[in-house]
Each structure stands twice: as C-alpha cells, then as structure tokens.
Short mmCIF file of C-alpha atoms in Angstrom, two decimals:
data_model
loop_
_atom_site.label_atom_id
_atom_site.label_comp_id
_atom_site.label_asym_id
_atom_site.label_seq_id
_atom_site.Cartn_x
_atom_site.Cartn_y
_atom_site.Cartn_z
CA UNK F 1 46.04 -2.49 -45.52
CA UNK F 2 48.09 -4.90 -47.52
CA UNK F 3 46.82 -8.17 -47.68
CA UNK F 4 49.94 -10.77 -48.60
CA UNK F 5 47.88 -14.09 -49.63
CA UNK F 6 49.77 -17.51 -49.24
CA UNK F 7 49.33 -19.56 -52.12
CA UNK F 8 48.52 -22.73 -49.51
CA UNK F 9 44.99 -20.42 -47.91
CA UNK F 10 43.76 -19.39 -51.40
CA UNK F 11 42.40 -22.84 -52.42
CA UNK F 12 40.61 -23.04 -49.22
CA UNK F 13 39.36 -19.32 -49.49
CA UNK F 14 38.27 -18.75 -53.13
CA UNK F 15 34.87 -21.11 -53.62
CA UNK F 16 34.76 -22.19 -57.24
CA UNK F 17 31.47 -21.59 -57.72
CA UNK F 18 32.09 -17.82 -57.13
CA UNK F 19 34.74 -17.55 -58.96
CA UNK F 20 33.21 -19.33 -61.72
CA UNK F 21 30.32 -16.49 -61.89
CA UNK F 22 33.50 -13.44 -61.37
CA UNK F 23 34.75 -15.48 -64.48
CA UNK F 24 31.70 -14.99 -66.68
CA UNK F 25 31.38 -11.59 -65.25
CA UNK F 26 34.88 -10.21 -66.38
CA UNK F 27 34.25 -11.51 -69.96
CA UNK F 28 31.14 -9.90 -70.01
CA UNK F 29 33.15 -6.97 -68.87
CA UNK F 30 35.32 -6.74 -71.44
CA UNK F 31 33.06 -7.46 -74.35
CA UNK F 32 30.99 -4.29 -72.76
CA UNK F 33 33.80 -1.90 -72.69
CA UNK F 34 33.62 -2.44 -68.48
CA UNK F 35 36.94 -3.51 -68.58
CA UNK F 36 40.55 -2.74 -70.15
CA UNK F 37 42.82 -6.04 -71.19
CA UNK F 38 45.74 -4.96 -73.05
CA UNK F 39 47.94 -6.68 -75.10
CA UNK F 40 51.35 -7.80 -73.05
CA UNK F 41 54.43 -7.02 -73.90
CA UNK F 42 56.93 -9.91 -73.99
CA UNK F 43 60.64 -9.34 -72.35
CA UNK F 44 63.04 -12.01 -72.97
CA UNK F 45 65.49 -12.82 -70.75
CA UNK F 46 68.71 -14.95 -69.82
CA UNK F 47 68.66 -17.74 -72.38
CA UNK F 48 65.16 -18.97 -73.50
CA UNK F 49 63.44 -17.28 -70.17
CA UNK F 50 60.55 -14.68 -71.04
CA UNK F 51 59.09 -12.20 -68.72
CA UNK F 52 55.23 -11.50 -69.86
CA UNK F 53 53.89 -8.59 -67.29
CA UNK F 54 50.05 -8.73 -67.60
CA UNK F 55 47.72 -6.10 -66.80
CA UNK F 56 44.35 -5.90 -66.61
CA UNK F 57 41.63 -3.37 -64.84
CA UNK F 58 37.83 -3.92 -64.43
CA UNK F 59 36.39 -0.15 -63.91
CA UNK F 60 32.80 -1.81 -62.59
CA UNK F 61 34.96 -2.91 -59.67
CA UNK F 62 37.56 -0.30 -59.69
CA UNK F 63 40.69 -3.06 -59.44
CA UNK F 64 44.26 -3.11 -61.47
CA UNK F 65 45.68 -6.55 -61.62
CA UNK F 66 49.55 -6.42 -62.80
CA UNK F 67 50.65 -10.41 -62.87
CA UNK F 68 54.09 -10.99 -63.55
CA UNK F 69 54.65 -14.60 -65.34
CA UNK F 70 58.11 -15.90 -66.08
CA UNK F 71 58.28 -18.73 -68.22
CA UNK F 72 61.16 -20.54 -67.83
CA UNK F 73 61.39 -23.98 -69.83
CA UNK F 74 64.94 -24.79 -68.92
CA UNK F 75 64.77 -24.27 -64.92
CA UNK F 76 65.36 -28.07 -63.72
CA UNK F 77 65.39 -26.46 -60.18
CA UNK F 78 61.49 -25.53 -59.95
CA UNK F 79 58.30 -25.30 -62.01
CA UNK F 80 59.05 -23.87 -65.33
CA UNK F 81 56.13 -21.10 -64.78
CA UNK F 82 55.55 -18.72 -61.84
CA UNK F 83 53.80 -16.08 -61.41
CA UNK F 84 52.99 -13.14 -58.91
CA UNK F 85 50.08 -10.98 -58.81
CA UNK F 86 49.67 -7.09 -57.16
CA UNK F 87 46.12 -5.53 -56.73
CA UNK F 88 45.48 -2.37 -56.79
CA UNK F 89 42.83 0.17 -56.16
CA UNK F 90 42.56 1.75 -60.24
CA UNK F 91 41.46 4.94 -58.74
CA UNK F 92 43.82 5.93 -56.28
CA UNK F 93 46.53 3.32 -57.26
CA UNK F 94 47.10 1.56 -53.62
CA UNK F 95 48.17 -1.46 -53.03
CA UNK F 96 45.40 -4.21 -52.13
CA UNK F 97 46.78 -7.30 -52.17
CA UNK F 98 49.74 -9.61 -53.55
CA UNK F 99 49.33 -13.23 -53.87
CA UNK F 100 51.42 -16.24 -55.10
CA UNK F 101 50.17 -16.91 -58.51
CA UNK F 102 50.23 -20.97 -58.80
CA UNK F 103 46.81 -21.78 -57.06
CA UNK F 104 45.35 -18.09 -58.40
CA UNK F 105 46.13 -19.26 -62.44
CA UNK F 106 45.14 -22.99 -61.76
CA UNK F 107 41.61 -22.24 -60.06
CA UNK F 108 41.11 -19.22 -62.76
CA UNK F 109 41.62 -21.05 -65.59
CA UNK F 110 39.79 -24.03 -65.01
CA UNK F 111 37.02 -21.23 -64.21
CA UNK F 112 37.60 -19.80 -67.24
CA UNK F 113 37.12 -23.48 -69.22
CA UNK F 114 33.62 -24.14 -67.08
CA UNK F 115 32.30 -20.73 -68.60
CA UNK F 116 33.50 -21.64 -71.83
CA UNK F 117 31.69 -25.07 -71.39
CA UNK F 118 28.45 -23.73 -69.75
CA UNK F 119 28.34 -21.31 -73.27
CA UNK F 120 29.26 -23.80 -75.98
CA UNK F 121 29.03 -27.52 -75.33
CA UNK F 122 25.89 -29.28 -75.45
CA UNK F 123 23.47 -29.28 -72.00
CA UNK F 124 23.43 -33.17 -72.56
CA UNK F 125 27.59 -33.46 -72.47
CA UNK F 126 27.81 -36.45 -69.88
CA UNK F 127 31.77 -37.43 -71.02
CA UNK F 128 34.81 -35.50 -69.79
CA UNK F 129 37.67 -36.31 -71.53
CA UNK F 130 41.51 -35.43 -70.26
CA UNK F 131 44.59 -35.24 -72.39
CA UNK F 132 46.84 -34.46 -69.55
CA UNK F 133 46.64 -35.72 -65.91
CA UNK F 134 48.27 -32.84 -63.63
CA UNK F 135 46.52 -30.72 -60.63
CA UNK F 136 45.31 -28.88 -63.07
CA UNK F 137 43.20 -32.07 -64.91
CA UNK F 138 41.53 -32.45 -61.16
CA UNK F 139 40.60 -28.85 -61.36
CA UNK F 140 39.05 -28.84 -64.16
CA UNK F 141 36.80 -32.17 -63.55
CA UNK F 142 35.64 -30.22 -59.68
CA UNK F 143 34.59 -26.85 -62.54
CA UNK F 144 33.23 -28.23 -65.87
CA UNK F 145 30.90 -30.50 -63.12
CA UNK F 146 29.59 -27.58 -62.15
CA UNK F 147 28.34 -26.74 -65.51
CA UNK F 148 27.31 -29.84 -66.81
CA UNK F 149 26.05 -32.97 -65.91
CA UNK F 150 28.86 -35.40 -66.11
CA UNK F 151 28.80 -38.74 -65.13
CA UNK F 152 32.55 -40.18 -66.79
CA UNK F 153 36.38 -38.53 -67.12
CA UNK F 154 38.38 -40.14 -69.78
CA UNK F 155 41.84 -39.65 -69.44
CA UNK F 156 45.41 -39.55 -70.95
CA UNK F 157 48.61 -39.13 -69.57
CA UNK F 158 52.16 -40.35 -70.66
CA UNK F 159 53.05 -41.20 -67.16
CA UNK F 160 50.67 -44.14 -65.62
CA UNK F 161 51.98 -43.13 -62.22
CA UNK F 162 51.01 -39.57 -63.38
CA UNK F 163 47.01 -40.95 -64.05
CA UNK F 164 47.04 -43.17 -60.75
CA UNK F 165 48.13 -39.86 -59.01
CA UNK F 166 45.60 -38.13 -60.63
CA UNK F 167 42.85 -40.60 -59.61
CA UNK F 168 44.00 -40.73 -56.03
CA UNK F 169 44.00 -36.70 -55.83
CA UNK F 170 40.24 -36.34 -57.62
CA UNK F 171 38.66 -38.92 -54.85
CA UNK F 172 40.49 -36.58 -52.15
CA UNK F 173 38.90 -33.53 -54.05
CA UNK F 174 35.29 -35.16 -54.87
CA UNK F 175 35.45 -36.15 -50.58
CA UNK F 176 36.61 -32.69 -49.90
CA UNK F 177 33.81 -31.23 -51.91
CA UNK F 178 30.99 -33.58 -50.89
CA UNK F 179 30.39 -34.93 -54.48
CA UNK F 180 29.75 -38.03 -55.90
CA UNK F 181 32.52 -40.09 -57.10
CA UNK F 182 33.24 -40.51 -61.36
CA UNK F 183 33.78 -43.37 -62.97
CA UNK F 184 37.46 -42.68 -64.24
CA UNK F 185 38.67 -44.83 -67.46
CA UNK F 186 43.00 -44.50 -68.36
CA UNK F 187 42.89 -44.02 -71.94
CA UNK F 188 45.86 -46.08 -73.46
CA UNK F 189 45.92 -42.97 -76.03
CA UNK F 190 44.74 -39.21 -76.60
CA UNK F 191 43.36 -40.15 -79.89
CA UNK F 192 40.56 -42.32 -77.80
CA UNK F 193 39.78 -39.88 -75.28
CA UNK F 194 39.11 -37.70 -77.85
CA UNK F 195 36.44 -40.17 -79.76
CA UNK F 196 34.53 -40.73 -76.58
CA UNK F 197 34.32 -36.89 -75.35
CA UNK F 198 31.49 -34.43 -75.31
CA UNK F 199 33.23 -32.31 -73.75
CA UNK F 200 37.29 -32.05 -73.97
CA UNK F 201 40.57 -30.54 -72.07
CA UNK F 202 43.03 -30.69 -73.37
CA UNK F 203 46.34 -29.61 -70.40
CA UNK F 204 49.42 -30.08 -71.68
CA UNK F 205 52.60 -28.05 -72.04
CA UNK F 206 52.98 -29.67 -75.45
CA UNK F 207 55.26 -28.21 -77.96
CA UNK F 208 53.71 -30.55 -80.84
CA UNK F 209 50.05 -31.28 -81.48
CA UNK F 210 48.84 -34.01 -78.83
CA UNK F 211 45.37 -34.17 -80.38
CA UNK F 212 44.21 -34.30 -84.22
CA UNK F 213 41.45 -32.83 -85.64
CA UNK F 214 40.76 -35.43 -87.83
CA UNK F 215 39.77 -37.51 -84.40
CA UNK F 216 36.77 -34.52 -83.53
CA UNK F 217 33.38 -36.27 -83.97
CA UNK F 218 29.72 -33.58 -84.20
CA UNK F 219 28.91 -31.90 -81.25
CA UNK F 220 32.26 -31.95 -79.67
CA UNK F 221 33.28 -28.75 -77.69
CA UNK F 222 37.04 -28.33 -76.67
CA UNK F 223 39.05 -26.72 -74.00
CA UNK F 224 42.27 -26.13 -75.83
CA UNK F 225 44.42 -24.68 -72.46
CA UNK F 226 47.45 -26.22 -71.73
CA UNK F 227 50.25 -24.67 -74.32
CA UNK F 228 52.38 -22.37 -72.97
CA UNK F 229 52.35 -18.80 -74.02
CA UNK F 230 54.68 -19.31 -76.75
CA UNK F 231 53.92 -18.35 -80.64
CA UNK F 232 55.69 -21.91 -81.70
CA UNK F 233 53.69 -24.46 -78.72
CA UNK F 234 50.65 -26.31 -79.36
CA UNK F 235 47.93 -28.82 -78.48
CA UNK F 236 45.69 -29.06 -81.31
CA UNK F 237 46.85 -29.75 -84.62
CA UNK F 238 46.14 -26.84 -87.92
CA UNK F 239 43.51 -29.41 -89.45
CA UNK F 240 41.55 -29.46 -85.43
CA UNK F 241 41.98 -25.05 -85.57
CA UNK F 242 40.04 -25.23 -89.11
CA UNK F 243 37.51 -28.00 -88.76
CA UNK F 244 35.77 -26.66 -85.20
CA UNK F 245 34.16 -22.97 -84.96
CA UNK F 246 37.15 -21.17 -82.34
CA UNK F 247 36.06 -18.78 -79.61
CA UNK F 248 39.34 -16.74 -77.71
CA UNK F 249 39.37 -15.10 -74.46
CA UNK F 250 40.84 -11.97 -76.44
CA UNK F 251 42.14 -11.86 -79.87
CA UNK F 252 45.11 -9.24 -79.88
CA UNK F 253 46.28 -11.59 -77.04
CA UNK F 254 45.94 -14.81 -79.12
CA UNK F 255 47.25 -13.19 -82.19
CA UNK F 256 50.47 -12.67 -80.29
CA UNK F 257 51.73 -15.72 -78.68
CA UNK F 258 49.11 -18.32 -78.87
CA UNK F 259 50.73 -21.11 -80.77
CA UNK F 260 47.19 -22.91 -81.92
CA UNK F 261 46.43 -19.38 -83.14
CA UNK F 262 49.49 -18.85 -85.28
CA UNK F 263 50.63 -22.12 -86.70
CA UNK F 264 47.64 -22.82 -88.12
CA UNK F 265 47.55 -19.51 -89.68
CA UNK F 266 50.86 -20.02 -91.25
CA UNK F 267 49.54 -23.27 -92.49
CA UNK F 268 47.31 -21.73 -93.80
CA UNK F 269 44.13 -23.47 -92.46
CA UNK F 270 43.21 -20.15 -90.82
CA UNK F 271 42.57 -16.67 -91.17
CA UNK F 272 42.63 -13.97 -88.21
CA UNK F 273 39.13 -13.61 -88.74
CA UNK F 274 38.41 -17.00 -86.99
CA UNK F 275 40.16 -15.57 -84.22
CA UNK F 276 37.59 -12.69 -83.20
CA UNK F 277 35.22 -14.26 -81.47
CA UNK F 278 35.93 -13.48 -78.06
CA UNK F 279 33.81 -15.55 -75.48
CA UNK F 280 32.52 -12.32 -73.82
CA UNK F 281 31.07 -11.63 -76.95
CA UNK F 282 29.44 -14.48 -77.02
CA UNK F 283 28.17 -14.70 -73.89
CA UNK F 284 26.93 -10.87 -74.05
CA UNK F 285 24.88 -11.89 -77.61
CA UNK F 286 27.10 -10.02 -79.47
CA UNK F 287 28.30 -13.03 -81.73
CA UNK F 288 26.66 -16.59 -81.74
CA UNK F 289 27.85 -19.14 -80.09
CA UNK F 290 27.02 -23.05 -80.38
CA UNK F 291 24.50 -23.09 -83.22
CA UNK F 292 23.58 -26.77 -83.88
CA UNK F 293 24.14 -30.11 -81.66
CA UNK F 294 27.02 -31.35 -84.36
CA UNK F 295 28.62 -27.89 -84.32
CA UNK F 296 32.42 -28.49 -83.10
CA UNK F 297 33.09 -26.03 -80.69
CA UNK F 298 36.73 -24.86 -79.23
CA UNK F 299 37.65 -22.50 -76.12
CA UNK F 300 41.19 -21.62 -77.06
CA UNK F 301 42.28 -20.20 -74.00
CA UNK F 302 45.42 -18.61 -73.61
CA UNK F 303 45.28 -17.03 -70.43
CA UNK F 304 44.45 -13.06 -69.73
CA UNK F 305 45.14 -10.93 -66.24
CA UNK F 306 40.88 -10.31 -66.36
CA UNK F 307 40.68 -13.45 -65.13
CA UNK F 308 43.56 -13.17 -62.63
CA UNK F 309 41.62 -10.30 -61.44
CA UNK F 310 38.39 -11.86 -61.15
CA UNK F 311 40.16 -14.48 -58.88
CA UNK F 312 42.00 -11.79 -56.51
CA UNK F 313 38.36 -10.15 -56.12
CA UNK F 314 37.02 -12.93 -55.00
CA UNK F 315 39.52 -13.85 -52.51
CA UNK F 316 39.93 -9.96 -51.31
CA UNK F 317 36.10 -9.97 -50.78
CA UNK F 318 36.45 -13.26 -48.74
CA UNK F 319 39.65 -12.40 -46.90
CA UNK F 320 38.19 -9.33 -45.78
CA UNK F 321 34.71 -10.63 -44.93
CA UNK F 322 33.19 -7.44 -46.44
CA UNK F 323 28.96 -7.88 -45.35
CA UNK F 324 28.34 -5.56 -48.72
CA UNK F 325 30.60 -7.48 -51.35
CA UNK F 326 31.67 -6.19 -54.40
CA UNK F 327 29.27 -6.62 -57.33
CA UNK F 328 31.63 -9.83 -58.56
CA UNK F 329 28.56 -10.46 -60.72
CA UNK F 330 25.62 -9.15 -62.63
CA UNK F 331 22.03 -8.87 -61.67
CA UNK F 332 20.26 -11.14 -64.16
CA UNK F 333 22.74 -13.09 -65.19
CA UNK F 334 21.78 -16.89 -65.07
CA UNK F 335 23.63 -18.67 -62.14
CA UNK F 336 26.08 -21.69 -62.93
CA UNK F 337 24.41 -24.77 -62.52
CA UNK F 338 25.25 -27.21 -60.04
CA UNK F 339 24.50 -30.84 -58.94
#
C-alpha cells in the first residue's frame, strides 16, 4: 500500500525526538558506507527556476528517497521552495509513501542542526541565538532544547511583526510540547545576537552575508542553514568560513551549490580541504570534532535527501504502527538528551 502523507498530519505524527536520533543515525550511515548520498544534478528551468532531484538510499533500512525541490525565487504566487518526496522499497523498487515536503524539510533540518549541536557546541551552551524569525526559527528552539540546556533565545528579524509572530507561535509550541517557557530578547541587530550566543542559527534566505565573522567570540558553535541551494547565496561572510573549524553534511554536495562553501573559496579564505569534514565522520570518530571550549565551531548545512529519508522512516514506521519498528537507530548509540 501507498501511503499519501498530508503535510498538515506529519507535524503531529513525526516526534522530534525520534527523528532527531534517525538524524544522527543516517549520518552515521553514510560516514560507514550504510548509506548512498549522491551528488544532485541541477536542471534549470523557465527563467531563474531550478529543479534539484535528490536521491538518497540507506541499505541498513532498505529505503530510496527521491525529493524533488524546485526553487523558484521569482514566484510572487506561493513559497519560493517546494518540494515532494517518493519512498521506495530499494530492493524491489515499490512505492511506500509520498509526502508534501514543507513540514518533512522544516522538522529534518532543524533535526539535522540539534545533532550538529549535541556534537560540537559546548555541554554548558545556555544562549540560543536567531538571525531569522520564520517557522523554521521556532523549530529549531523546540530541537537544539533537546540537546542542550538552554535557558535564553536571542533573536533577529527585519520584520518586528515577523519576531512578535515568532514569539506568539514558540509559546503555542513550548504549551503544545509541555515545556517551560524562554525568556525571548528582540535583538535590534544580527551583529548582537551573535555576541551573546553559545550556540547560533542562523535561517535566512539571504543572498549577502547577514552575519560577520569578525563578530564570533571562543567557544561559539554555528548553525549556518538558511541559504538557499544556490552557488552565489550566503549567510556567513568569507572572514566567518575561515576563522571557525567547518563541519558539512556531505562535501561533493557543498562543493556544488553551497554558497558559504564557494565564495569563500573564491575569496580565497578557503580551501576544499576545510570542506571534508562531514558530521557523520565526526560523530562516527573518524575526524575530531570540538577540541577545546574556545574552538569556533560551524554546521554548514546545506540540506541532503539522507535526512529527508530519515524523516519519511520515521513517519512510515508511525503511520503504520509497525510493533517491530525499523532499526531508525543504533544499539549503543548515546540517546539525545532531554529536559
């Protein structure tokens, strides 16, 4: 059977938690040869419109994720990004599942982040700070809190009405979830929410740097996530690439359209090389990760179907109410903390 996932159940039937542990799991995956993530191919399109089919398959669970993104900056009609996802069974190629993509990429990547966090930042990391103030800002507070123990969000947004709408939604979300309320401070600039962070997310669709390095302070660790998929978009600025140590979610990826990646490399304040650590690798041993409480640490995430897969096995395993799950993660493996 088919399953045909409504983007307005998954929220309620994917539990973060669970999804944060499928996260870890598929990076581990990949860094053990458990899993295949190849590079995309981007098709343009009509005008400035790109197509970017992404595939991914984790052999431990015996899924194929095919997501099909469009990114479409001049659409005034809708969101400028959507996305569809098809599961299939990798050995006998039937169709599982198909599900809307908005909630699936939101809840992954903010999974992805809290992974990144739980590896790199510093246990003691109490401050969240925000550059950007969208759904995806309030996801990310409900998964990094998860991780660590954080007791303040910092954040920036052009819009005011866009941080008092943030604010409004993270109560609803902290209620929903049964958590303690933050103590939320509007920053009147990015420059200090980034002085005040230990730990920092930075989720906008920015074209031009938002955030400097020069502003980083020891210890720091950074979620760079909110650039498009585009070689010429970014966040962070050359000088913030080259002063922190950068872990990727997978470097042929980031070497083809992450903008972070490649304009600092044509500044020259890069080399590839600082591109190859992939987080899996880190969390598998296989490269260090933080090394020292000032280390400045950065998550450049980019985005990769493994993780798009991760979610749909977690909401195939709850949709179908399956009493023996699917191993969605490995024996041993030290749980995600939670308060």
């Amino acid at each position: 059977m088919t399953f045909v996932l409504r983007d307005d159940a998954l929220a309620e039937l994917v539990d973060l938690g669970d999804l944060i542990d499928a996260v870890r799991t598929a990076h581990l995956d990949l860094a053990l040869g458990q899993a295949d993530q190849p590079v995309p191919a981007i098709s343009p399109t009509a005008g400035a419109t790109i197509v970017l089919p992404m595939v991914a398959t984790s052999h431990r669970l015996g899924l194929t994720v095919v997501k099909v993104l469009t990114d479409a900056p001049g659409n005034t009609d809708g969101p400028t990004q959507q996305s569809t996802l098809i599961v299939l069974d990798s050995r006998t190629g039937t169709r599982l599942a198909v599900l809307n993509g908005r909630t699936c990429t939101r809840m992954r990547t903010a999974a992805a982040s809290a992974v990144a966090t739980d590896a790199l930042s510093r246990s003691d990391s109490r401050v969240l700070g925000l550059v950007g103030a969208g759904p995806l800002a309030v996801e990310h507070v409900a998964a990094v809190r998860r991780v660590r123990p954080i007791d303040e969000v910092v954040v920036w947004s052009r819009s005011a009405a866009r941080v008092a709408e943030f604010r409004r939604a993270l109560r609803h979300r902290e209620h929903a979830d049964g958590v303690p309320a933050l103590d939320v401070t509007p920053a009147p600039e990015p420059r200090l929410v980034v002085e005040v962070a230990d730990v920092l997310c930075t989720l906008t669709p920015s074209r031009v740097p938002v955030v400097e390095g020069a502003w980083f302070r020891p210890g720091l660790h950074v979620n760079a996530v909110g650039a498009p998929p585009r070689p010429d978009h970014r966040e962070i600025d050359s000088a913030g690439m080259a002063r922190a140590t950068v872990f990727v979610d997978s470097t042929g990826i980031q070497l083809q359209k992450s903008g972070e990646a490649l304009l600092s490399l044509q500044d020259g304040t890069t080399t590839e090389d600082d591109f190859r650590r992939e987080l899996g690798a880190a969390l598998a041993g296989l490269v260090p990760g933080r090394t020292g409480a000032e280390q400045i640490t950065l998550f450049n995430s980019v985005g990769i179907a493994l993780q798009d897969l991760a979610f749909a096995a977690v909401a195939l395993q709850a949709r179908s109410g399956e009493t023996q799950p699917r191993d969605l993660s490995r024996p041993g493996l030290r749980s995600v903390s939670t308060r």
